[in-house]
PDB file of C-alpha atoms in Angstrom:
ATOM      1  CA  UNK A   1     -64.393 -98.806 -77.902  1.00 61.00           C
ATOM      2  CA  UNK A   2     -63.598 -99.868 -74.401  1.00 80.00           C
ATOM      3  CA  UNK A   3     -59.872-102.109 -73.350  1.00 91.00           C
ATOM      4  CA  UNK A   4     -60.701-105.494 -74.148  1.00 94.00           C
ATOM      5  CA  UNK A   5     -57.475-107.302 -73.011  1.00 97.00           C
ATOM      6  CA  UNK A   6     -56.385-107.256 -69.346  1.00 98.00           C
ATOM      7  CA  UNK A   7     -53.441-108.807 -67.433  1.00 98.00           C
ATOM      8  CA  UNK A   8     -54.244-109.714 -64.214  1.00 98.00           C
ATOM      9  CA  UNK A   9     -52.715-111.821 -61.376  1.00 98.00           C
ATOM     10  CA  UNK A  10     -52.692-112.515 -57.470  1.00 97.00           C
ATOM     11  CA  UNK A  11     -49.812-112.037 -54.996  1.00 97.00           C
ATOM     12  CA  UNK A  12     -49.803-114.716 -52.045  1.00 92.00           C
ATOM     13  CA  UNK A  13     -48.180-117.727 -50.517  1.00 89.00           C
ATOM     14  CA  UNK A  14     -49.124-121.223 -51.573  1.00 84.00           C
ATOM     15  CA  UNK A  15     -51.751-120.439 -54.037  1.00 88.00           C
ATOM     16  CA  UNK A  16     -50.873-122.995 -57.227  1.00 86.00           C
ATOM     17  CA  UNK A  17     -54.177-124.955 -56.985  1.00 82.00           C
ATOM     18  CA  UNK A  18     -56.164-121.677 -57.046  1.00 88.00           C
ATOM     19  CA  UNK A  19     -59.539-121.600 -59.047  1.00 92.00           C
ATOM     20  CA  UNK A  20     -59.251-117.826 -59.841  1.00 95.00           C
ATOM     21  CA  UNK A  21     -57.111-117.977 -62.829  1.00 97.00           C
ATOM     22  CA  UNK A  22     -59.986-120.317 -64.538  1.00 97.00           C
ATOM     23  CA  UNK A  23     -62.708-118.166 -62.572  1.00 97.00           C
ATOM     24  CA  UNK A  24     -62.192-114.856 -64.167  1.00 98.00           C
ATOM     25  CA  UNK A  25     -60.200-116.237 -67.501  1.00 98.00           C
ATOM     26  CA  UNK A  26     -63.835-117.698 -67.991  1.00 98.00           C
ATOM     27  CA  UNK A  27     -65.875-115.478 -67.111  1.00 98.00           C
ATOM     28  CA  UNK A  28     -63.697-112.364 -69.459  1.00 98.00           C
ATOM     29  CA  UNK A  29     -63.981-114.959 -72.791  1.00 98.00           C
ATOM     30  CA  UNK A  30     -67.999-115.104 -72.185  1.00 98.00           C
ATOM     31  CA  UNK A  31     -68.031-111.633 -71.911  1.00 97.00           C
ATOM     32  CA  UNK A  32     -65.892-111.483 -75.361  1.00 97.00           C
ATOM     33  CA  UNK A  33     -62.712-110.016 -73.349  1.00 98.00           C
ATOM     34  CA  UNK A  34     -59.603-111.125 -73.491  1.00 98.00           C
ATOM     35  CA  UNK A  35     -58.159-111.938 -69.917  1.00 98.00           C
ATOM     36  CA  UNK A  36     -54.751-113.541 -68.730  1.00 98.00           C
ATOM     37  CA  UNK A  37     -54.495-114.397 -64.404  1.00 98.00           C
ATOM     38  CA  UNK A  38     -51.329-114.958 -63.684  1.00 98.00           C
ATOM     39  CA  UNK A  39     -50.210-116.624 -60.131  1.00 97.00           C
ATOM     40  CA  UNK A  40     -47.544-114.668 -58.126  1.00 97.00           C
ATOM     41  CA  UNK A  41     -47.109-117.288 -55.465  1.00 95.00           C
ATOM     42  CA  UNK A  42     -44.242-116.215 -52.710  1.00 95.00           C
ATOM     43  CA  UNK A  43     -43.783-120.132 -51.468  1.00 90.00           C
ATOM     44  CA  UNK A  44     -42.917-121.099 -55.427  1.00 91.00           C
ATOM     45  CA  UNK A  45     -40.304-117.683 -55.711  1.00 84.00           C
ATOM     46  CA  UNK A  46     -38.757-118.676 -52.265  1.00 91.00           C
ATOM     47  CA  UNK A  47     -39.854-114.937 -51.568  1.00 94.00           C
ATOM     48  CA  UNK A  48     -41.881-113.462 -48.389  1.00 95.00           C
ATOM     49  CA  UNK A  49     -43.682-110.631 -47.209  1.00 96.00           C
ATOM     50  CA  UNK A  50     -40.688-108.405 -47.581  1.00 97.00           C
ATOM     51  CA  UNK A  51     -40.374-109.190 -51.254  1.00 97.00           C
ATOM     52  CA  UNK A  52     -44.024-107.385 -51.719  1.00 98.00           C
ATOM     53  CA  UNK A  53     -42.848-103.664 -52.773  1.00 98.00           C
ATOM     54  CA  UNK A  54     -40.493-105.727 -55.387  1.00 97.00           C
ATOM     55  CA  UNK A  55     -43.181-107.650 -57.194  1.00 98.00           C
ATOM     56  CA  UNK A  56     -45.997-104.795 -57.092  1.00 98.00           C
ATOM     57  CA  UNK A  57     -43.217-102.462 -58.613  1.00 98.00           C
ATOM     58  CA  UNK A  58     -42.422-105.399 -61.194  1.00 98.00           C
ATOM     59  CA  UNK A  59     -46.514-106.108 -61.612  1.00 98.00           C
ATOM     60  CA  UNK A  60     -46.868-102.424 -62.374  1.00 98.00           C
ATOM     61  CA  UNK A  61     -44.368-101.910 -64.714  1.00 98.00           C
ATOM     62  CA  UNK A  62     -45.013-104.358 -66.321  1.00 98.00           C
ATOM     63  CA  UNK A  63     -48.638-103.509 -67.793  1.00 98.00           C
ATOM     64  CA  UNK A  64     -50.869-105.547 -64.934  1.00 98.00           C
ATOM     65  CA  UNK A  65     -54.647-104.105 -65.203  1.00 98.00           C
ATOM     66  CA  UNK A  66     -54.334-105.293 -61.213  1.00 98.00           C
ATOM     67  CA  UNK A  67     -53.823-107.910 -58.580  1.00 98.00           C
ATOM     68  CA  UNK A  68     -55.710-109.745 -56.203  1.00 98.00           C
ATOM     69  CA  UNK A  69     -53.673-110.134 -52.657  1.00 96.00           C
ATOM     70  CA  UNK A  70     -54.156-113.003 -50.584  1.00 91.00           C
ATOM     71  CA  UNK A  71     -52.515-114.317 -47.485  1.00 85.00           C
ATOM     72  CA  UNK A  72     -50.178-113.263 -45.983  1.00 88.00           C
ATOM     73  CA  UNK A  73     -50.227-109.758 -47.539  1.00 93.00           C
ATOM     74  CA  UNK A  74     -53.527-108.143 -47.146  1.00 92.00           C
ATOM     75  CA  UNK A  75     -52.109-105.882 -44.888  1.00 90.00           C
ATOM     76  CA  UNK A  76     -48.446-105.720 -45.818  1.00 94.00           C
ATOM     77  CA  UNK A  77     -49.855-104.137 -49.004  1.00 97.00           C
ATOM     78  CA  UNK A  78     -51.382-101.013 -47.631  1.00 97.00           C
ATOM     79  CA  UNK A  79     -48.919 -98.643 -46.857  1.00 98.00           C
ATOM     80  CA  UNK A  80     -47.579 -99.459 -51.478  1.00 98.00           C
ATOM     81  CA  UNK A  81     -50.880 -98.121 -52.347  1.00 98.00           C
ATOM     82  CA  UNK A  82     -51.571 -94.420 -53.133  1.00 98.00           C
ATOM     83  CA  UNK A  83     -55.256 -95.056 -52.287  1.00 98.00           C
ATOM     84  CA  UNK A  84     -57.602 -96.732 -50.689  1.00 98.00           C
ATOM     85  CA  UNK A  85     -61.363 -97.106 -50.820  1.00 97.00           C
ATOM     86  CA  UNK A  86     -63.493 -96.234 -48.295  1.00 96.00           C
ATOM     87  CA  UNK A  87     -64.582 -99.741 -47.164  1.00 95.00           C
ATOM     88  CA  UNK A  88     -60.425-101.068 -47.283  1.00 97.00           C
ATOM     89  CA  UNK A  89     -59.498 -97.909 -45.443  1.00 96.00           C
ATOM     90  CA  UNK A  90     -61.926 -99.195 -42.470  1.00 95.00           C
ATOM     91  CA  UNK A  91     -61.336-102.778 -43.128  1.00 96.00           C
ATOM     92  CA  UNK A  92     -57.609-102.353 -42.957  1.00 95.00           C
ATOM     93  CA  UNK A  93     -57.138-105.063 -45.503  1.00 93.00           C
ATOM     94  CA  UNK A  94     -57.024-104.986 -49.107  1.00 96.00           C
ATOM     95  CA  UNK A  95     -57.718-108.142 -51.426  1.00 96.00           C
ATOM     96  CA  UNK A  96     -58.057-106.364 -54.601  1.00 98.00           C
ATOM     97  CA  UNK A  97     -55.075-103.664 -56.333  1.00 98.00           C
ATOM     98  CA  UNK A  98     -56.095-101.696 -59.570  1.00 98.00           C
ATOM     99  CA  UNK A  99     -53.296-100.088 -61.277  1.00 98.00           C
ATOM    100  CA  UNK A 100     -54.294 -96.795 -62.951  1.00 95.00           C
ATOM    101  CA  UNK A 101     -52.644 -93.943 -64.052  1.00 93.00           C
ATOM    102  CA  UNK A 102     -53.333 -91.976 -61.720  1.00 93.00           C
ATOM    103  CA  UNK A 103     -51.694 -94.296 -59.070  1.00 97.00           C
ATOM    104  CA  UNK A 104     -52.233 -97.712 -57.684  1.00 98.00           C
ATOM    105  CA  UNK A 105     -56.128 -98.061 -55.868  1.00 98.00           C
ATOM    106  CA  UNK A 106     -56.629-100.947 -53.133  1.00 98.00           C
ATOM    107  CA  UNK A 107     -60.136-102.569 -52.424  1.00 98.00           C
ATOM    108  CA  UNK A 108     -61.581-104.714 -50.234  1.00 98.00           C
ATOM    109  CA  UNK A 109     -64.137-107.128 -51.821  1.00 97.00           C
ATOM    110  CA  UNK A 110     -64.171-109.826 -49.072  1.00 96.00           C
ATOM    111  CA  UNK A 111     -66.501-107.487 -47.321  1.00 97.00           C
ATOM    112  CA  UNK A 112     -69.342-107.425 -49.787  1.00 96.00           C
ATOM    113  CA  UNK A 113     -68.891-111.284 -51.362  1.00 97.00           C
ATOM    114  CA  UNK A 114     -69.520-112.278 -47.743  1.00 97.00           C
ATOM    115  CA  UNK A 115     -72.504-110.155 -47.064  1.00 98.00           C
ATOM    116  CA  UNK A 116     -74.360-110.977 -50.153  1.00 97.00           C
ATOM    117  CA  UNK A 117     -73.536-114.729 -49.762  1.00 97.00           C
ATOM    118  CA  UNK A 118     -74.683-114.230 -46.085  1.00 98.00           C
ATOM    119  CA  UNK A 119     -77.980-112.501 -47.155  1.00 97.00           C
ATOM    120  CA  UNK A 120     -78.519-115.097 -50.198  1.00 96.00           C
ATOM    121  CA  UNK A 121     -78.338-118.209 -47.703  1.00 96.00           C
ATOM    122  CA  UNK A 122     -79.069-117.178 -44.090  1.00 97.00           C
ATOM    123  CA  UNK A 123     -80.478-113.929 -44.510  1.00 96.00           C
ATOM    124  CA  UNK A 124     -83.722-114.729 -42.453  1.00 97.00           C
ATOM    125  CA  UNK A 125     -81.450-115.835 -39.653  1.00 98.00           C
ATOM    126  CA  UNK A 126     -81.123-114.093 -36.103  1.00 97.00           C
ATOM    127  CA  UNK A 127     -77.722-112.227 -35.639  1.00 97.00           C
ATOM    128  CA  UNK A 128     -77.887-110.323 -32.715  1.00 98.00           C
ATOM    129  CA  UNK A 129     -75.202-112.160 -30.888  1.00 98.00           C
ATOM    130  CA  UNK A 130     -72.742-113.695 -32.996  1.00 98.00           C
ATOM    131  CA  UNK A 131     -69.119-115.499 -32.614  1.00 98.00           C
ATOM    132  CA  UNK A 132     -66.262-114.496 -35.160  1.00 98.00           C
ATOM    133  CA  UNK A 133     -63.376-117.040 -34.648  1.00 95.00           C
ATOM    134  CA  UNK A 134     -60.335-115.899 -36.743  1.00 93.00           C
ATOM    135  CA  UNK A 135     -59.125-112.322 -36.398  1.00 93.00           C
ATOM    136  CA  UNK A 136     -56.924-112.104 -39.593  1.00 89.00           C
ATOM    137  CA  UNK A 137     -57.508-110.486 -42.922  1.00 89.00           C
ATOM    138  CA  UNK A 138     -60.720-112.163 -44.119  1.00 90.00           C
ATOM    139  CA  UNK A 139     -61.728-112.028 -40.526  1.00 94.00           C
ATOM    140  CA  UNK A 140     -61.363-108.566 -40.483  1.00 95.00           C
ATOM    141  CA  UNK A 141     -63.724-107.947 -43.515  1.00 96.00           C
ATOM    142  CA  UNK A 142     -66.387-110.063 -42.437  1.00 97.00           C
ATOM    143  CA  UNK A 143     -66.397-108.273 -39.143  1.00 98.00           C
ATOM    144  CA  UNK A 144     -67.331-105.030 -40.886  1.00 98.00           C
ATOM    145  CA  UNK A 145     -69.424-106.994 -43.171  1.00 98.00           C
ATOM    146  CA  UNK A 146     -71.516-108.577 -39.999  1.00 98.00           C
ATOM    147  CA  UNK A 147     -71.849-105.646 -38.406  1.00 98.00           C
ATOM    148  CA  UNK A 148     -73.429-103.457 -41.771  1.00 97.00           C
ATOM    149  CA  UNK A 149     -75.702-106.392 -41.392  1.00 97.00           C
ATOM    150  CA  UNK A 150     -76.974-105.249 -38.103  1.00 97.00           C
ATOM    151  CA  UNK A 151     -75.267-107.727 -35.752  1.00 98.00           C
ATOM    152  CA  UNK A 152     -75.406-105.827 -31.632  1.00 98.00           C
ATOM    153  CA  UNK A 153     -72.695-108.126 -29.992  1.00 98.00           C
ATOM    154  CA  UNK A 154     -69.441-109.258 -32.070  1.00 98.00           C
ATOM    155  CA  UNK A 155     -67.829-111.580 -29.742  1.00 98.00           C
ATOM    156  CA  UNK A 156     -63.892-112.106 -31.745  1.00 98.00           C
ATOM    157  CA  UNK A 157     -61.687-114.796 -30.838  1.00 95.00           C
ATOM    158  CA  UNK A 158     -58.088-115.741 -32.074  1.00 93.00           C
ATOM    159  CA  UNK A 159     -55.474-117.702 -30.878  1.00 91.00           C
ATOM    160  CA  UNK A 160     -53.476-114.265 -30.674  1.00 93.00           C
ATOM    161  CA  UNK A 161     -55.172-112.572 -28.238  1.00 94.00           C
ATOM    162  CA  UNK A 162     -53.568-109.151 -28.897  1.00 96.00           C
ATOM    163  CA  UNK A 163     -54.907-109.883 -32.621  1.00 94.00           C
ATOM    164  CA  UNK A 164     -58.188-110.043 -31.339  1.00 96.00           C
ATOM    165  CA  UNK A 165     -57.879-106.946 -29.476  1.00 97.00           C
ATOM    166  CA  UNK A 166     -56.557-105.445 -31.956  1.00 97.00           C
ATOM    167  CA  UNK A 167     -59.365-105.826 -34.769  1.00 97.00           C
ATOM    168  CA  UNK A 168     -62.384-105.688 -32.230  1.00 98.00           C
ATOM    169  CA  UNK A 169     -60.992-101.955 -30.923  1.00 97.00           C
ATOM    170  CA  UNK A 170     -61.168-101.368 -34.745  1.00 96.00           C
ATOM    171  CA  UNK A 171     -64.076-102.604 -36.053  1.00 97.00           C
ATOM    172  CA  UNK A 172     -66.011-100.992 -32.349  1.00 97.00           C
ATOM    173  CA  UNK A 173     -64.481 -97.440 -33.576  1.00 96.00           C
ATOM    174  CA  UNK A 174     -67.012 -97.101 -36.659  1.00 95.00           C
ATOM    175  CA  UNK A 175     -69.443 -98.719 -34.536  1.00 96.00           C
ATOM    176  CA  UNK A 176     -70.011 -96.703 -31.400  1.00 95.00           C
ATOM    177  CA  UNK A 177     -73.805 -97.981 -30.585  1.00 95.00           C
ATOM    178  CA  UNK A 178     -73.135-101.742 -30.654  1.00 97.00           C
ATOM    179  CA  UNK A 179     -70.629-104.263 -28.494  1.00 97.00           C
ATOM    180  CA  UNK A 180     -67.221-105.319 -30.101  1.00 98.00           C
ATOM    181  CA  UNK A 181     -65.244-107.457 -27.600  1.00 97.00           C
ATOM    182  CA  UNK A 182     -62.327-109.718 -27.908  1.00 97.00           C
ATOM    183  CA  UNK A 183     -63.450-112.895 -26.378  1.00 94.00           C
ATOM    184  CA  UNK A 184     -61.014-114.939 -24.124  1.00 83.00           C
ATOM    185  CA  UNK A 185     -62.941-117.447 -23.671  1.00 83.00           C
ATOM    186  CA  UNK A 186     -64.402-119.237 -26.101  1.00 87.00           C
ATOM    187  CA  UNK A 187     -66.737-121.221 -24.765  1.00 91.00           C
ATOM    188  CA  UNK A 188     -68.860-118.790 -22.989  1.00 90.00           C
ATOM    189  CA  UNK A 189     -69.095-116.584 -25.576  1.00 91.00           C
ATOM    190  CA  UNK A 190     -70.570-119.025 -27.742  1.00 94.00           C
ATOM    191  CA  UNK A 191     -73.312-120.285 -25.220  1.00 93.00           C
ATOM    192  CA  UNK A 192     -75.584-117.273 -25.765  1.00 92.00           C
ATOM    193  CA  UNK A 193     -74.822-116.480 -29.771  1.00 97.00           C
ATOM    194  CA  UNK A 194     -76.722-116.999 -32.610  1.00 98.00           C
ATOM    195  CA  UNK A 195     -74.059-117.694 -34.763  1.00 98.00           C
ATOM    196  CA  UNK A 196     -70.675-118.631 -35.182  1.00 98.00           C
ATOM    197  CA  UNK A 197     -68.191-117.393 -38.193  1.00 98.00           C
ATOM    198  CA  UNK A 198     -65.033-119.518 -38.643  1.00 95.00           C
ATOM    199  CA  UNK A 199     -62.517-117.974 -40.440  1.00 93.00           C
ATOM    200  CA  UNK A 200     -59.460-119.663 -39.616  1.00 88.00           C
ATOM    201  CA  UNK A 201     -57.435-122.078 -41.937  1.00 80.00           C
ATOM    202  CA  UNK A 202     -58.433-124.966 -40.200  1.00 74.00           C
ATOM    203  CA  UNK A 203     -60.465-127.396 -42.431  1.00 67.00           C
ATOM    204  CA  UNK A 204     -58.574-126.607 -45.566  1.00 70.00           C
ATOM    205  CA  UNK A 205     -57.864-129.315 -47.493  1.00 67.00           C
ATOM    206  CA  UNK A 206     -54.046-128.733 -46.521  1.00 66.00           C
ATOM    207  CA  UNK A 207     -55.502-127.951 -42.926  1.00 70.00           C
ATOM    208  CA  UNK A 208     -57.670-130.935 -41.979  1.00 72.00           C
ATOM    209  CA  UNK A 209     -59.669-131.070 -38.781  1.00 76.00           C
ATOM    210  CA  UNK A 210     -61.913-128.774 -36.462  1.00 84.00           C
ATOM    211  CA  UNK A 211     -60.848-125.348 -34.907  1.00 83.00           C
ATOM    212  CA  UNK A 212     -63.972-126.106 -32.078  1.00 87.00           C
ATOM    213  CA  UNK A 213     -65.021-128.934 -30.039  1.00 90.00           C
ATOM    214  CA  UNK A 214     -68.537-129.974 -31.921  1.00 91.00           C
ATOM    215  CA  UNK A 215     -70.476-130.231 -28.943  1.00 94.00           C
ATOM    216  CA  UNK A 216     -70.517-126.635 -28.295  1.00 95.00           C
ATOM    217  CA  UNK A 217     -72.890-126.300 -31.375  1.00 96.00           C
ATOM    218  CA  UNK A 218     -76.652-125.908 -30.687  1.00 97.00           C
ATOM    219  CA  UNK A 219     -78.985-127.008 -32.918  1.00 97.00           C
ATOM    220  CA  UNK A 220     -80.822-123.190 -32.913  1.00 97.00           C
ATOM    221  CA  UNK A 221     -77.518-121.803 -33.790  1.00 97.00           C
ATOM    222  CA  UNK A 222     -76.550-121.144 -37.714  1.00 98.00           C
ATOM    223  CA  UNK A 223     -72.700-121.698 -38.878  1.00 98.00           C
ATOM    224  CA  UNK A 224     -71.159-119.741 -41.628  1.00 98.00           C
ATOM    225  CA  UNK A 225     -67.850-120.995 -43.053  1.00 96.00           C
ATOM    226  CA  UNK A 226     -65.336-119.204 -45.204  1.00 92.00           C
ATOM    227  CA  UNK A 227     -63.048-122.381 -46.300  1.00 87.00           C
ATOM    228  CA  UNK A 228     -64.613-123.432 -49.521  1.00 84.00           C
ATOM    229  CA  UNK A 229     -62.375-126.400 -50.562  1.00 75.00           C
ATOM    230  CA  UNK A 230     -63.362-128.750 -49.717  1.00 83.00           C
ATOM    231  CA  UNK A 231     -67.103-126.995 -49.752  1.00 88.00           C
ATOM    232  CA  UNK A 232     -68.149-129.452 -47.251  1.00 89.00           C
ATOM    233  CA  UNK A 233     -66.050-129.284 -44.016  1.00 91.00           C
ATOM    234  CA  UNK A 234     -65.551-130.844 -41.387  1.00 93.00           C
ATOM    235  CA  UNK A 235     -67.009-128.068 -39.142  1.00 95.00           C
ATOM    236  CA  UNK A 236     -69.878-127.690 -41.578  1.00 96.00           C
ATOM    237  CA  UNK A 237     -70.732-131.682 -41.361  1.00 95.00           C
ATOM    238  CA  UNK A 238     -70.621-132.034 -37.743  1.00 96.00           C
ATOM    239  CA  UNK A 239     -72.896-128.470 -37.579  1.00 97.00           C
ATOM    240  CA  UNK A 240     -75.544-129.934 -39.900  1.00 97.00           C
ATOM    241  CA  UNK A 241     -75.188-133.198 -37.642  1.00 97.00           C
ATOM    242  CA  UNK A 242     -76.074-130.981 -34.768  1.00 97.00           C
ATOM    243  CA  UNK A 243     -78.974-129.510 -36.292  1.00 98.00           C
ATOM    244  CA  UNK A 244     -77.533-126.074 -37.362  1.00 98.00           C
ATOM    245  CA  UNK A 245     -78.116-123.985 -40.447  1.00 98.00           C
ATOM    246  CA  UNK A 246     -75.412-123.323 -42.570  1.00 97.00           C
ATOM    247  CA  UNK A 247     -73.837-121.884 -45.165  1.00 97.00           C
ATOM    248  CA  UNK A 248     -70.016-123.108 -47.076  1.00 96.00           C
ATOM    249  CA  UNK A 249     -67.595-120.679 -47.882  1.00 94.00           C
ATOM    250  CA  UNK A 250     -68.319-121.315 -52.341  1.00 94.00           C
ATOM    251  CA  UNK A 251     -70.157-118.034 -51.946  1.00 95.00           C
ATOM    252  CA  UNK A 252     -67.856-115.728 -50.515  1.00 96.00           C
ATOM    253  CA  UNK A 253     -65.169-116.627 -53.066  1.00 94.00           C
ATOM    254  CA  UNK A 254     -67.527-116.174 -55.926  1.00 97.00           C
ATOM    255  CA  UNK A 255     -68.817-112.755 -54.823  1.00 97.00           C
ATOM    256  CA  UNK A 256     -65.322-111.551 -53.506  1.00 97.00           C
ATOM    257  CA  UNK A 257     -64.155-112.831 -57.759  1.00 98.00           C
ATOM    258  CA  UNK A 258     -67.597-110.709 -58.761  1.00 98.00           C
ATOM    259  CA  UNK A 259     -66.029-107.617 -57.339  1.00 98.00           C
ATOM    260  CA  UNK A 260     -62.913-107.871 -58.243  1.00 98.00           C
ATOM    261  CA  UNK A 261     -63.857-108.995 -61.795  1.00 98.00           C
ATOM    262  CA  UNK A 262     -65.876-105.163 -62.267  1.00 98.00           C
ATOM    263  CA  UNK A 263     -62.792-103.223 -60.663  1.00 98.00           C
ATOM    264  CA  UNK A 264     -60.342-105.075 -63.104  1.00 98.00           C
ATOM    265  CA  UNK A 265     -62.309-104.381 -66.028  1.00 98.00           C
ATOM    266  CA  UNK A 266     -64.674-102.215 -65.613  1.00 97.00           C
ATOM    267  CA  UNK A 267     -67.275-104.294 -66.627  1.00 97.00           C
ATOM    268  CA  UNK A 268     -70.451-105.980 -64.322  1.00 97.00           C
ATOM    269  CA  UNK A 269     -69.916-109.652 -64.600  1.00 98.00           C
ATOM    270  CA  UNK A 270     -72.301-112.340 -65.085  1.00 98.00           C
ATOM    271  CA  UNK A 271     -72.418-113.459 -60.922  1.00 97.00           C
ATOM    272  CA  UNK A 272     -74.734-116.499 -61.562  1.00 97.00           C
ATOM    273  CA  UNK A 273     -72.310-117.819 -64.392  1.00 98.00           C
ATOM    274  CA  UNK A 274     -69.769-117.153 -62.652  1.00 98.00           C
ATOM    275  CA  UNK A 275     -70.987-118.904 -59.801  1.00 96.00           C
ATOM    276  CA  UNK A 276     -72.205-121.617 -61.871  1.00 97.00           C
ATOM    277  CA  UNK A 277     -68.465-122.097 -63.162  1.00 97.00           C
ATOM    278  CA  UNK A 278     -67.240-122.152 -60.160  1.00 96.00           C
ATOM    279  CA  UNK A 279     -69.504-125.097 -58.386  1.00 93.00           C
ATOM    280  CA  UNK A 280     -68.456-127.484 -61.622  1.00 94.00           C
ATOM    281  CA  UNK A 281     -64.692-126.779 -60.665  1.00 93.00           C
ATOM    282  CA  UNK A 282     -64.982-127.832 -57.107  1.00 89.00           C
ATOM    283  CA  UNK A 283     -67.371-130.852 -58.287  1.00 85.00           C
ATOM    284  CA  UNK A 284     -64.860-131.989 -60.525  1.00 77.00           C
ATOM    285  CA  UNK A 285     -61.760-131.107 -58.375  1.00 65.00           C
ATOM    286  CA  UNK A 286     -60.388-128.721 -60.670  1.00 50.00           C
ATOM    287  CA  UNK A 287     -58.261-126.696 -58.299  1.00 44.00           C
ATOM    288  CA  UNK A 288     -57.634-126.434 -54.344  1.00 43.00           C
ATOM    289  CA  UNK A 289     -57.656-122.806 -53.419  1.00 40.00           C
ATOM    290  CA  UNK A 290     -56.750-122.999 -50.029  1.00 38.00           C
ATOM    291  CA  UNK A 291     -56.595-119.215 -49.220  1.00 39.00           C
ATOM    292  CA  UNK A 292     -59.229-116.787 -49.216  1.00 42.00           C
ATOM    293  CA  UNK A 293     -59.803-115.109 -51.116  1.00 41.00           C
ATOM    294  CA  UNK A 294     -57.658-116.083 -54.185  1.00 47.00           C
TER     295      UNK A 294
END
């Protein structure tokens, strides 16, 4: 007979309104499991970054199955983990910590819950040439994540230039054959791409507004979004106003959940129920998740 009762929470800074708590509590009683998420929010325990080796020693000892990590500590948490998987190692971020006993195991599941949601809505779509605005932790995963979906140019752009730098001379590494450039300027990288990725706070519901000036869209261009509440934002309005394809940021957090769900437990979730779930807690409001992933 297999564990049927896990402890579980997620380490990261002004997370109170998250929806994974009720996401994977959920989806563990339908799959008759037994599953307590508990919130480990730095902002509430007037703690920071520094404070991470303290509460993954305190998670650990005291009986966590594992931890999601969410901003700011994706990468903060790498060198407390005695392993990483292959696809974290490359990513240089980790969203995802299973405590075992043969040590503490980081993965990255931002990676694949953005591919599949990419394939699932926009799969058909051209990517030859696309735009990645946001250079951080999620930004980092979906660059490897675009790229094992064949994209030729990554053009990345951050407000920290050196950030920028930084992840395109990583992500180009396991990537010899194809183009992966910082991009100073903005506006002429995006004149020739297929598609733009934001992944940048901006349009959070604590972060109203647009990181881009509209009128840059074309309407043969497809937009991909990673804030998912609200799931309709203001970049993703003034897109479909333009004429663009595009797809919300609901189905990055859901797969990104999937994963983590399986390396918690050990068990293959239901991913339609749980997306399912999911969709009738944003339509009724029931949480405001403004970090990604959760």
């Amino acid at each position: 007979m297999g564990k049927s009762n896990f402890l579980v929470g997620l380490i990261g800074e002004g997370i109170q309104e998250s929806l994974s708590p009720a996401l994977h509590e959920e989806e563990a009683r339908c799959q008759g499991l037994t599953l307590h998420y508990q919130l480990i929010d730095l902002a509430q325990d007037a703690c920071g970054v520094a404070d991470l080796p303290r509460l993954i020693d305190s998670a650990e000892a005291a009986g966590f199955d594992g931890l999601n990590i969410t901003h700011p500590c994706k990468q903060a948490v790498l060198p407390l983990l005695t392993g990483l998987s292959e696809e974290a190692r490359a990513i240089g971020a980790v969203n995802t910590v299973v405590f075992r006993e043969d040590g503490r195991k980081g993965f990255n599941t931002d990676c694949s819950g953005f591919a599949v949601s990419f394939q699932q809505k926009l799969g058909d779509a051209p990517r030859r040439r696309v735009v990645l605005l946001g250079a951080g932790g999620a930004g980092a995963a979906i660059a490897h994540a675009m790229m094992g979906l064949g994209v030729e140019q990554l053009f990345i752009v951050d407000r920290d230039h050196e950030r920028a730098e930084i992840l395109a001379r990583s992500v180009a590494g396991h990537y010899l054959d194809r183009l992966v450039v910082p991009a100073e300027e903005f506006v002429s990288a995006l004149k020739r791409a297929d598609g733009l990725i934001h992944a940048t706070p901006t349009g959070m519901a604590g972060h109203p507004g647009l990181a881009l000036d509209p009128s840059l869209l074309r309407p043969e261009m497809w937009v991909a979004e990673i804030v998912y509440f609200p799931l309709e934002t203001e970049l993703l309005r003034a897109a479909r106003k333009r004429g663009c394809r595009t797809i919300d940021g609901g189905g990055m957090m859901v797969w990104q959940a999937v994963g983590a769900f399986e390396r918690f437990t050990g068990i293959k979730p239901d991913a339609a129920r749980m997306e399912a779930h999911f969709l009738r807690m944003v339509s009724r409001g029931g949480g405001v998740d403004t970090r990604i992933p959760r």
